[in-house]
Amino acid sequence: MTPSVTTTAAPATPSPARDILQSVFGYESFRGPQEAIVDTVIAGNDALVLMPTGGGKSLCFQIPALVRPGTAVVISPLIALMQNQVAALVQSGVRAAYLSSTLDWQQTQAIESQLLDGRLDLLYIAPERLVTSRMLDQLSRVQIALFAIDEAHCVSHWGHDFRVDYLGLSVLQNQFPSVPRIALTATADPRTRADIAVRLGLEKAEVFLSSFDRPNIFYRIAQKQKAMDQLEAFIRREHSGDAGIVYCLSRNKVEKTAESLNQRGIKALPYHAGLPGHVREENQTRFLREEGMVMVATIAFGMGIDKPNVRFVAHLDLPKSIESYYQETGRAGRDGLAANAWMVYGIADVIKLKSMMDQSEAAGEFKREEKNKVDAILSLCESVQCRRQLLLTHFGEHMPEPCGHCDNCVEPAPTWEATEPSRLALSAVYRTGSRYGVEYLVEVLRGERSERVVAKGHDTLAVFGKGADVSEKEWRSIFRQLLARGLLLPDIEGFGALRLDDSCRPLLRGEETLMLRREQSKTAASRKTGGKPALDIAAEDRVLWEALRAKRRQLAQEQGVPPYVIFHDTTLLAILEAHPVSLHEMRHIAGIGESKLERYGEDFLAVVTEYA
Ligand code: ADP
Ligand code: ZN
């Protein structure tokens, strides 16, 4: 895939919003529903914006903030998020600031007086601070352009990042009834969305629902063999020098994986809730500021990572639902350039997930729901259908054709008639008394006279040796798929023993047949997408590309901001493609507004002249 970096602009009637889009942010045209949203809010109406990560939500409130008189108040759940957004706005010449507990008294005072004097276009605040009487009192004394509620799913119990402070935001409609409110989220879960509208009093707001497809992400799910080797091969082949996130289930595994990547020469940092706060913060900052860093993390790392150039998200463990999978993989490729979602999983993961669900304390409806979620993610993994079609269908979207940009589309997995071996597997479970795990069962099926098999007398069973012609690996794959389909269940104790589920009876009685996915030899884990690096810079452009990156790095370091706050990769790529030779030409590059042109135009022009 060649990244497309130029925006094709339809010349349109001038408007204040468009002017700002071009002069401040340096973009030629609005994207998707942005313009309609911006117009709604400028007109003073409420909006509920449901747009995937990378869709361009920020401009939907930043532009009205500059068009409407007064200060826009942005509610955001995380300090790091606020800091980066404010840094980026200041780079574009916007009068933006944030109030947070990290500021000392003097800094706070300075910002408050800017607010009271009407010298701020945007003010970012955490929800718990907004609802204090001091803050509400100050806000009642100034003109407010709008309220923007970012990461609005934090208000919902159904969401993954519920924040009790968000519930207090209902105060806004009562205290400031005439100020327009815009709530934004990337949550794809319909129930959470409905909940947001109710809890924020936005039932009458105009709803802007975008497709949740992420066309630049390539989805790949493969069988786990030697997970670390597979991960290393994947990173080396396709993401050498790229930033990425590797998700693991446990803290311990996070630490081990990060260590192992470093030993293998891939720069990696750990992140999980068990690390001291200052270490987490430092690792997060390094991930944002240094290029080509891999973050190995539990799900504690996630919300509010607005780093646009995360080039891959890898899962070494199965997420517990499709919602989580989509949320986590969605952190890749926010800038719209090619990115990979890569996952390996194996039979042990299936057993772990299923027994976790069994042992869960949840009762009744909630438990049934958990089970459905686990079943859904497993069927996504095992399916031979287009992954994107399955994902979007799950979120209630219809996609008529296979996407052509996932492993199952690019390299379709064959299915095979597996009725007979499946019946053998089930009867091996039954005949050995539902007390053994996969490894043992495979020994019996393959007719291995191991000490333990002989000791138990299982070498005399009718199924003993009946499956000698099926390889060990194939047997594991069969067992995994039987488990994933719920025909087999793990034991409650969690020791890995398997038992039959009632649903396997028709198959055992010969009333049903079963088609299973045939595992690819060598596995698709590291093949296809051509094994190409995600950002494919032509050989003759490499020198200039590296020089542009070095310049950006230097400027970012001088100011203590992440490189993407200076310019996004998309902007650097556009410079690479256009080879601008004057400031005038530089001005036409997407992502370079007037302020950035003035600050950095000459610097980058010099680099182009020197290296091109
Ligand atoms: P979100 O908050 O929805 O995840 P962002 O607001 O961070 O997305 O935008 C994602 C990327 O798209 C950013 O790199 C942003 O600069 C870029 N972008 C947003 N709107 C436009 C536009 N109209 N034209 C070009 N690029 C845009
Ligand atoms: Zn597909």
XYZ file of C-alpha atoms and ligand atoms in Angstrom:
640
model
C 0.000 0.000 0.000
C 1.401 3.357 -0.890
C 0.428 5.901 1.707
C -1.659 8.664 0.283
C -0.559 11.950 1.682
C -2.042 14.609 -0.519
C -5.524 15.817 0.148
C -7.598 16.324 -2.956
C -9.406 19.521 -2.304
C -12.619 20.521 -3.925
C -12.493 24.303 -4.067
C -15.435 25.395 -1.988
C -17.091 28.549 -0.849
C -14.986 30.337 1.703
C -16.153 30.176 5.305
C -14.529 31.131 8.586
C -14.245 27.429 9.456
C -12.519 26.606 6.196
C -10.202 29.569 6.578
C -9.094 28.317 9.944
C -8.742 24.756 8.673
C -6.286 26.026 6.092
C -4.480 28.851 7.794
C -4.144 27.383 11.279
C -4.055 23.636 10.692
C -2.733 23.621 7.153
C -5.334 21.227 5.741
C -6.934 21.780 2.381
C -10.345 20.271 3.048
C -12.539 18.759 5.725
C -12.735 15.042 6.028
C -15.951 12.993 6.159
C -18.538 14.522 8.480
C -16.140 17.097 9.992
C -17.662 20.053 8.218
C -21.245 19.186 9.156
C -20.194 18.720 12.766
C -18.264 21.969 12.835
C -21.218 23.831 11.327
C -23.624 22.338 13.867
C -21.546 23.470 16.807
C -20.781 26.885 15.339
C -24.537 27.363 14.965
C -24.840 26.754 18.704
C -26.287 23.235 18.632
C -25.268 20.133 20.549
C -23.532 17.229 18.826
C -22.702 13.645 19.642
C -19.777 12.477 17.522
C -19.056 8.767 17.083
C -15.965 8.423 14.971
C -13.182 5.836 14.994
C -9.745 6.614 16.308
C -7.853 8.587 13.713
C -11.072 9.866 12.175
C -10.230 13.460 13.021
C -12.346 14.245 16.055
C -10.143 17.004 17.476
C -10.807 19.480 14.695
C -14.554 19.050 15.258
C -14.313 21.128 18.434
C -11.054 22.983 17.873
C -12.338 24.829 14.837
C -15.660 25.930 16.396
C -13.583 26.980 19.396
C -11.763 29.444 17.161
C -14.820 30.596 15.246
C -17.209 31.150 18.159
C -16.568 34.045 20.520
C -15.233 33.181 23.969
C -13.193 30.312 25.379
C -13.929 26.682 24.561
C -13.723 24.357 27.542
C -12.505 20.851 26.744
C -13.016 18.062 29.251
C -10.417 15.358 28.916
C -9.702 12.435 31.240
C -5.922 12.328 31.131
C -3.219 14.853 31.824
C -0.922 13.405 29.177
C -3.662 13.816 26.593
C -4.277 17.414 27.550
C -0.605 18.269 27.545
C -0.059 16.885 24.055
C -3.123 18.483 22.557
C -2.252 21.830 24.074
C 1.356 21.547 22.917
C 0.177 20.809 19.393
C -2.282 23.716 19.417
C 0.325 26.147 20.692
C 2.595 25.036 17.832
C -0.194 26.036 15.470
C -0.420 29.436 17.084
C -3.609 28.787 19.054
C -4.054 30.275 22.539
C -4.572 27.034 24.436
C -3.811 25.958 28.002
C -4.706 23.263 30.488
C -5.409 23.237 34.183
C -4.277 20.189 36.095
C -2.942 19.124 39.437
C 0.559 19.021 37.950
C 0.713 22.818 37.798
C 1.880 24.829 40.777
C -0.132 27.620 42.307
C 1.482 30.366 40.283
C 1.003 28.617 36.966
C -2.610 27.955 37.866
C -3.156 31.602 38.741
C -1.637 32.720 35.459
C -3.948 30.508 33.434
C -6.979 31.498 35.470
C -6.313 35.146 34.833
C -5.902 34.473 31.101
C -9.272 32.785 31.226
C -10.916 35.639 33.109
C -9.425 38.206 30.721
C -10.731 36.342 27.704
C -7.241 35.586 26.435
C -7.749 31.860 25.853
C -9.264 30.122 22.841
C -9.254 26.718 24.448
C -8.955 25.560 28.029
C -8.498 21.854 28.805
C -9.685 20.632 32.200
C -10.081 17.274 33.926
C -13.689 16.464 34.864
C -13.072 16.412 38.610
C -11.689 19.913 38.436
C -14.421 21.271 36.230
C -17.168 20.455 38.720
C -15.517 22.232 41.660
C -17.401 25.316 42.780
C -14.305 27.446 42.230
C -14.074 26.429 38.571
C -17.800 26.647 37.913
C -17.822 30.084 39.457
C -14.986 31.256 37.232
C -16.633 29.819 34.163
C -19.875 31.600 34.982
C -18.004 34.887 34.768
C -16.575 34.441 31.272
C -17.925 33.875 27.815
C -17.819 30.202 26.918
C -17.683 29.232 23.262
C -18.605 25.592 23.803
C -18.034 22.570 25.977
C -16.294 19.620 24.366
C -16.435 16.313 26.213
C -13.632 14.168 24.859
C -13.489 10.386 25.426
C -17.172 10.628 26.266
C -17.486 6.853 26.775
C -15.854 7.412 30.183
C -19.326 8.374 31.394
C -20.691 4.878 30.794
C -20.467 1.873 33.084
C -20.607 -0.299 29.990
C -17.493 1.267 28.566
C -14.000 0.048 29.339
C -12.792 3.277 30.930
C -15.583 4.295 33.231
C -14.709 7.412 35.254
C -17.036 8.363 38.030
C -16.083 12.034 37.614
C -17.668 12.070 34.200
C -21.104 11.590 35.775
C -20.785 15.065 37.275
C -20.763 16.575 33.790
C -24.554 16.615 33.733
C -24.095 19.881 35.647
C -23.170 21.585 32.376
C -26.578 21.525 30.755
C -28.177 22.911 33.899
C -25.695 25.662 34.626
C -24.860 26.667 31.058
C -28.013 25.848 29.076
C -27.157 28.157 26.203
C -23.623 26.888 25.597
C -23.400 24.195 22.892
C -21.958 20.868 23.963
C -20.150 18.378 21.782
C -19.347 14.898 23.075
C -16.874 12.718 21.200
C -15.917 9.077 21.420
C -14.369 6.282 19.398
C -16.340 3.582 21.094
C -17.930 1.188 18.643
C -20.235 -0.463 21.118
C -23.888 0.560 20.498
C -24.925 0.144 24.117
C -22.200 2.447 25.398
C -23.183 5.020 22.813
C -26.799 5.036 23.900
C -25.702 5.376 27.488
C -23.547 8.420 26.681
C -26.478 10.325 25.200
C -28.617 9.680 28.278
C -25.999 10.412 30.915
C -24.786 13.602 29.304
C -28.269 14.840 28.536
C -27.573 14.756 24.811
C -30.713 12.939 23.728
C -31.642 15.817 21.488
C -28.157 16.418 20.150
C -27.444 15.845 16.523
C -25.726 12.465 16.182
C -22.862 11.995 13.736
C -22.102 8.335 13.297
C -19.166 7.453 11.052
C -18.221 4.073 9.746
C -15.912 2.400 12.193
C -13.840 0.785 9.531
C -10.099 1.417 9.765
C -9.074 0.798 6.180
C -5.364 1.383 6.776
C -5.084 -1.423 9.331
C -4.172 -4.900 8.102
C -5.626 -7.591 10.392
C -3.799 -10.827 10.938
C -4.459 -13.623 13.431
C -2.247 -16.682 13.370
C -1.569 -19.829 15.277
C 0.874 -19.489 18.135
C 3.994 -21.573 17.893
C 7.044 -19.961 19.413
C 5.440 -16.658 20.197
C 8.621 -14.655 20.869
C 10.286 -15.884 17.690
C 7.153 -15.097 15.730
C 6.958 -11.626 17.231
C 10.601 -10.903 16.571
C 10.327 -12.079 12.981
C 7.238 -9.945 12.450
C 8.863 -6.807 13.867
C 12.124 -7.322 11.983
C 10.468 -8.018 8.688
C 7.798 -5.352 8.748
C 8.458 -2.882 11.503
C 12.115 -2.394 11.946
C 12.544 0.973 13.670
C 8.796 1.522 14.087
C 6.820 2.336 17.196
C 4.376 -0.346 18.278
C 2.444 -1.785 21.194
C 2.563 -5.412 22.334
C -0.304 -6.447 24.590
C 0.021 -9.256 27.144
C -2.433 -10.450 29.758
C -0.257 -10.503 32.882
C 2.264 -8.158 34.455
C 4.796 -10.907 34.650
C 4.529 -11.668 30.972
C 4.830 -7.969 30.158
C 8.153 -7.800 32.003
C 9.492 -10.960 30.424
C 8.444 -9.979 26.934
C 9.986 -6.508 27.189
C 13.204 -8.033 28.471
C 13.287 -10.611 25.734
C 12.707 -8.000 23.018
C 15.565 -5.917 24.366
C 17.827 -8.968 24.385
C 16.887 -9.519 20.794
C 17.922 -5.983 19.964
C 14.455 -4.429 19.752
C 14.030 -1.371 21.990
C 11.131 -2.076 24.353
C 9.660 -0.761 27.605
C 7.198 -2.371 30.023
C 3.947 -0.792 31.225
C 1.489 -2.260 33.716
C -0.433 -1.216 36.789
C 2.089 -2.873 39.122
C 4.889 -0.476 38.208
C 5.372 2.610 40.376
C 3.611 5.684 39.036
C 6.785 7.531 38.098
C 8.117 4.566 36.104
C 4.854 4.261 34.203
C 4.899 7.942 33.453
C 8.515 7.897 32.349
C 7.969 4.910 30.083
C 4.908 6.499 28.551
C 6.805 9.724 27.892
C 9.691 7.838 26.315
C 7.272 5.921 24.121
C 5.747 9.200 22.942
C 8.992 11.090 22.463
C 11.485 8.551 21.209
C 11.065 7.106 17.797
C 10.880 3.395 17.165
C 10.036 2.372 20.725
C 7.969 -0.743 21.429
C 5.703 -0.616 24.481
C 4.919 -3.985 26.031
C 1.837 -3.523 28.149
C -1.243 -4.853 29.837
C -4.531 -3.182 29.023
C -3.622 -0.620 31.683
C -1.819 1.120 28.833
C -4.218 2.496 26.375
C -6.721 5.193 26.755
C -5.524 8.472 25.504
C -2.469 7.348 23.608
C -2.730 9.941 20.921
C 0.573 9.035 19.315
C -0.389 9.094 15.664
C 2.393 6.882 14.309
C 1.952 3.659 16.249
C 2.641 1.363 13.310
C 1.587 -1.941 14.827
C -0.364 -3.435 17.689
C 0.533 -7.032 18.532
C -1.376 -9.363 20.851
C 0.475 -12.202 22.528
C -2.678 -13.132 24.463
C -6.286 -13.185 23.415
C -8.261 -10.114 24.433
C -11.425 -11.017 26.262
C -13.852 -9.582 23.734
C -14.068 -8.228 20.219
C -14.721 -4.802 21.719
C -11.368 -4.909 23.523
C -9.599 -6.261 20.459
C -10.953 -3.478 18.285
C -10.209 -0.814 20.853
C -6.639 -2.020 21.299
C -5.823 -2.596 17.642
C -7.418 0.773 16.893
C -4.445 2.483 18.504
C -2.403 1.626 15.430
C -2.254 3.936 12.444
C -4.064 6.924 13.790
C -2.367 9.066 11.150
C -4.038 7.061 8.407
C -0.807 5.505 7.138
C -0.439 1.739 6.777
C -0.468 -0.168 10.063
C -0.700 -3.761 11.277
C -2.864 -5.522 13.829
C -1.140 -8.808 14.534
C -2.100 -11.563 16.933
C -0.960 -15.087 17.705
C -2.976 -17.438 19.854
C -3.016 -21.098 20.679
C -4.902 -23.760 22.489
C -3.636 -22.680 25.901
C -5.129 -19.219 25.329
C -8.485 -20.703 24.488
C -8.444 -22.831 27.620
C -7.353 -19.905 29.772
C -10.055 -17.617 28.471
C -12.759 -20.259 28.792
C -11.834 -21.226 32.323
C -11.524 -17.614 33.392
C -15.056 -17.207 32.230
C -16.175 -20.340 34.063
C -14.592 -19.205 37.279
C -15.954 -15.706 37.019
C -18.064 -14.680 39.974
C -20.571 -12.989 37.741
C -24.089 -14.305 37.847
C -27.026 -14.712 35.538
C -27.303 -12.378 32.604
C -23.894 -10.890 33.134
C -22.227 -14.267 32.957
C -24.118 -15.199 29.824
C -22.917 -11.996 28.306
C -19.308 -12.740 29.203
C -19.665 -16.104 27.588
C -21.046 -14.560 24.413
C -18.127 -12.176 24.295
C -15.596 -14.966 24.619
C -17.384 -16.995 21.960
C -17.387 -13.999 19.639
C -13.658 -13.318 19.883
C -12.894 -17.018 19.436
C -15.002 -17.249 16.345
C -13.250 -14.202 14.939
C -9.962 -16.041 15.436
C -11.082 -19.343 13.962
C -13.091 -18.033 11.058
C -11.946 -18.313 7.457
C -14.041 -15.268 6.479
C -12.807 -11.721 5.941
C -11.775 -10.387 9.377
C -12.948 -6.880 8.646
C -16.372 -8.066 7.559
C -16.689 -10.007 10.801
C -15.544 -7.068 12.906
C -17.831 -4.545 11.289
C -20.783 -6.937 11.364
C -20.170 -7.319 15.067
C -20.596 -3.564 15.442
C -23.755 -3.536 13.368
C -22.220 -2.296 10.133
C -22.762 -3.957 6.802
C -19.814 -4.499 4.501
C -20.926 -6.081 1.239
C -17.562 -7.311 -0.065
C -14.529 -8.919 1.584
C -11.924 -6.246 2.264
C -8.897 -7.602 0.451
C -6.744 -6.234 3.263
C -6.642 -8.919 5.947
C -4.960 -12.314 6.212
C -8.067 -14.291 5.323
C -8.614 -12.202 2.198
C -5.016 -12.168 1.047
C -4.252 -15.759 1.823
C -7.503 -17.689 2.311
C -7.197 -20.536 4.796
C -8.525 -23.789 3.363
C -11.130 -25.722 5.310
C -11.232 -29.476 5.503
C -13.735 -32.185 6.333
C -12.790 -32.980 9.913
C -15.791 -34.987 11.059
C -13.963 -38.266 11.630
C -10.913 -36.958 13.529
C -13.181 -34.684 15.572
C -15.265 -37.674 16.640
C -12.107 -39.524 17.563
C -10.958 -36.561 19.652
C -14.282 -36.375 21.452
C -14.345 -40.056 22.179
C -10.767 -39.961 23.468
C -11.923 -37.358 25.978
C -14.905 -39.433 26.983
C -13.138 -42.811 27.159
C -10.363 -41.488 29.375
C -12.903 -40.156 31.838
C -12.741 -36.408 31.073
C -9.698 -36.067 33.273
C -6.895 -35.219 30.852
C -5.507 -32.329 28.911
C -4.663 -32.062 25.239
C -1.131 -33.346 25.454
C -2.168 -36.609 27.025
C -5.122 -37.070 24.722
C -2.884 -36.627 21.709
C -0.546 -39.325 23.031
C -3.478 -41.710 23.263
C -4.823 -40.815 19.838
C -1.425 -41.159 18.202
C -0.840 -44.485 19.905
C 2.184 -43.500 21.946
C 2.970 -46.092 24.612
C 4.273 -43.542 27.078
C 4.744 -44.530 30.666
C 1.668 -42.679 31.841
C -0.553 -44.015 29.059
C 0.459 -47.574 29.821
C 0.129 -47.038 33.567
C -3.466 -45.951 33.124
C -4.174 -48.836 30.786
C -5.290 -46.443 28.088
C -3.310 -48.339 25.475
C -6.127 -50.843 25.484
C -8.841 -48.346 24.547
C -10.487 -48.586 21.142
C -9.377 -45.059 20.258
C -5.729 -45.799 21.101
C -3.613 -45.215 18.020
C -6.629 -44.488 15.824
C -5.244 -41.086 14.939
C -1.619 -42.019 14.258
C -1.772 -40.515 10.773
C -2.667 -37.069 12.085
C 0.301 -35.003 13.272
C 0.593 -33.689 16.776
C 0.249 -30.134 15.520
C -2.899 -30.979 13.614
C -4.390 -32.615 16.664
C -3.765 -29.491 18.715
C -5.458 -27.449 16.061
C -8.463 -29.796 16.092
C -8.753 -29.651 19.866
C -8.402 -25.883 19.819
C -11.200 -25.507 17.323
C -13.459 -27.943 19.184
C -12.896 -25.863 22.301
C -13.432 -22.604 20.493
C -16.716 -23.917 19.111
C -17.802 -25.016 22.565
C -18.025 -28.733 21.722
C -15.398 -29.304 24.393
C -15.093 -27.464 27.692
C -12.138 -26.961 30.014
C -12.568 -28.297 33.545
C -13.667 -25.873 36.197
C -10.499 -26.289 38.269
C -8.426 -24.831 35.497
C -5.901 -27.681 35.195
C -6.494 -28.042 31.510
C -8.538 -31.255 31.551
C -11.250 -31.374 28.925
C -14.811 -32.603 29.039
C -17.643 -32.891 26.539
C -20.353 -30.349 26.116
C -23.834 -31.637 25.321
C -23.703 -29.838 22.021
C -21.259 -32.424 20.668
C -23.846 -35.222 20.652
C -25.132 -34.805 17.080
C -21.553 -34.962 15.854
C -20.791 -38.059 17.897
C -23.953 -39.755 16.671
C -22.983 -39.063 13.092
C -25.844 -36.628 12.502
C -23.566 -33.699 11.808
C -20.417 -33.073 9.862
C -17.711 -30.592 10.757
C -15.493 -28.403 8.589
C -12.395 -26.995 10.272
C -9.801 -24.438 9.366
C -6.621 -25.977 7.990
C -3.573 -24.477 9.595
C -1.155 -23.033 7.067
C 2.276 -24.563 7.052
C 4.827 -21.993 8.263
C 1.748 -19.936 9.264
C 0.615 -16.635 7.928
C 2.053 -14.963 11.002
C 4.985 -13.607 9.106
C 4.010 -13.923 5.499
C 1.921 -11.705 3.266
C 1.293 -8.068 3.245
C 4.421 -8.980 1.344
C 6.397 -8.742 4.581
C 6.921 -5.142 3.595
C 7.686 -2.382 6.031
C 4.505 -0.426 6.718
C 6.036 2.856 5.602
C 7.687 1.968 2.385
C 10.212 4.697 1.634
C 11.847 4.283 -1.764
C 15.586 3.607 -1.539
C 16.522 6.869 -3.257
C 14.449 8.844 -0.741
C 15.851 7.258 2.401
C 18.602 9.777 2.981
C 16.264 12.735 2.761
C 13.676 10.942 4.879
C 16.176 10.292 7.643
C 17.419 13.869 7.441
C 13.873 15.209 7.777
C 13.290 12.944 10.734
C 16.530 14.015 12.362
C 15.587 17.665 12.005
C 12.182 16.986 13.513
C 13.769 15.058 16.373
C 16.159 17.896 17.087
C 13.393 20.520 17.141
C 11.227 18.306 19.344
C 14.042 17.728 21.805
C 14.810 21.410 22.059
C 11.229 22.051 23.084
C 10.631 18.912 25.106
C 7.677 17.762 23.011
C 7.024 14.542 21.066
C 8.226 14.718 17.426
C 4.684 14.428 16.055
C 3.791 17.694 17.753
C 6.202 19.388 15.340
C 5.026 17.517 12.239
C 3.169 14.262 11.724
C 4.713 11.540 9.563
C 2.070 12.351 6.967
C 3.471 15.863 6.712
C 7.076 14.651 6.469
C 6.026 12.202 3.756
C 4.309 15.011 1.870
C 7.524 17.048 2.054
C 9.446 14.024 0.794
C 7.073 13.652 -2.118
C 6.772 17.317 -3.046
C 10.373 18.464 -2.540
C 9.285 22.051 -1.890
C 11.886 24.620 -2.903
C 10.242 27.735 -1.479
C 8.217 28.755 1.525
C 5.339 29.296 -0.838
C 5.469 25.658 -1.927
C 5.968 24.563 1.659
C 2.729 26.304 2.535
C 0.802 23.857 0.356
C 1.941 20.797 2.267
C -0.878 19.188 4.294
C -0.342 19.864 7.987
C 1.626 23.094 7.622
C -0.394 26.106 8.692
C 0.852 29.670 8.976
C 2.324 29.323 12.424
C 4.264 26.163 11.632
C 5.395 27.607 8.328
C 6.867 30.531 10.170
C 8.448 28.403 12.874
C 9.840 25.537 10.832
C 9.522 26.388 7.146
C 13.113 27.558 6.728
C 14.528 24.682 8.771
C 12.945 21.991 6.645
C 13.518 23.856 3.420
C 17.214 23.842 4.240
C 17.123 20.085 4.768
C 15.377 19.524 1.437
C 17.839 21.747 -0.378
C 20.805 20.040 1.199
C 19.749 16.428 0.655
C 17.444 16.387 -2.340
P -9.098 11.231 16.554
O -9.098 12.176 17.720
O -10.439 11.055 15.924
O -8.436 9.930 16.849
P -7.319 13.142 15.411
O -8.134 14.325 15.649
O -6.136 12.884 16.257
O -8.231 11.841 15.398
O -6.880 13.139 13.885
C -6.225 12.043 13.306
C -5.254 12.506 12.251
O -5.923 13.043 11.110
C -4.343 13.603 12.730
O -3.080 13.310 12.201
C -4.946 14.848 12.134
O -4.003 15.865 11.995
C -5.450 14.342 10.803
N -6.573 15.107 10.252
C -7.714 15.423 10.891
N -8.537 16.116 10.087
C -7.903 16.253 8.899
C -8.239 16.866 7.630
N -9.400 17.483 7.436
N -7.325 16.799 6.650
C -6.154 16.158 6.835
N -5.782 15.566 7.983
C -6.638 15.597 9.008
Zn -10.673 -9.063 4.564
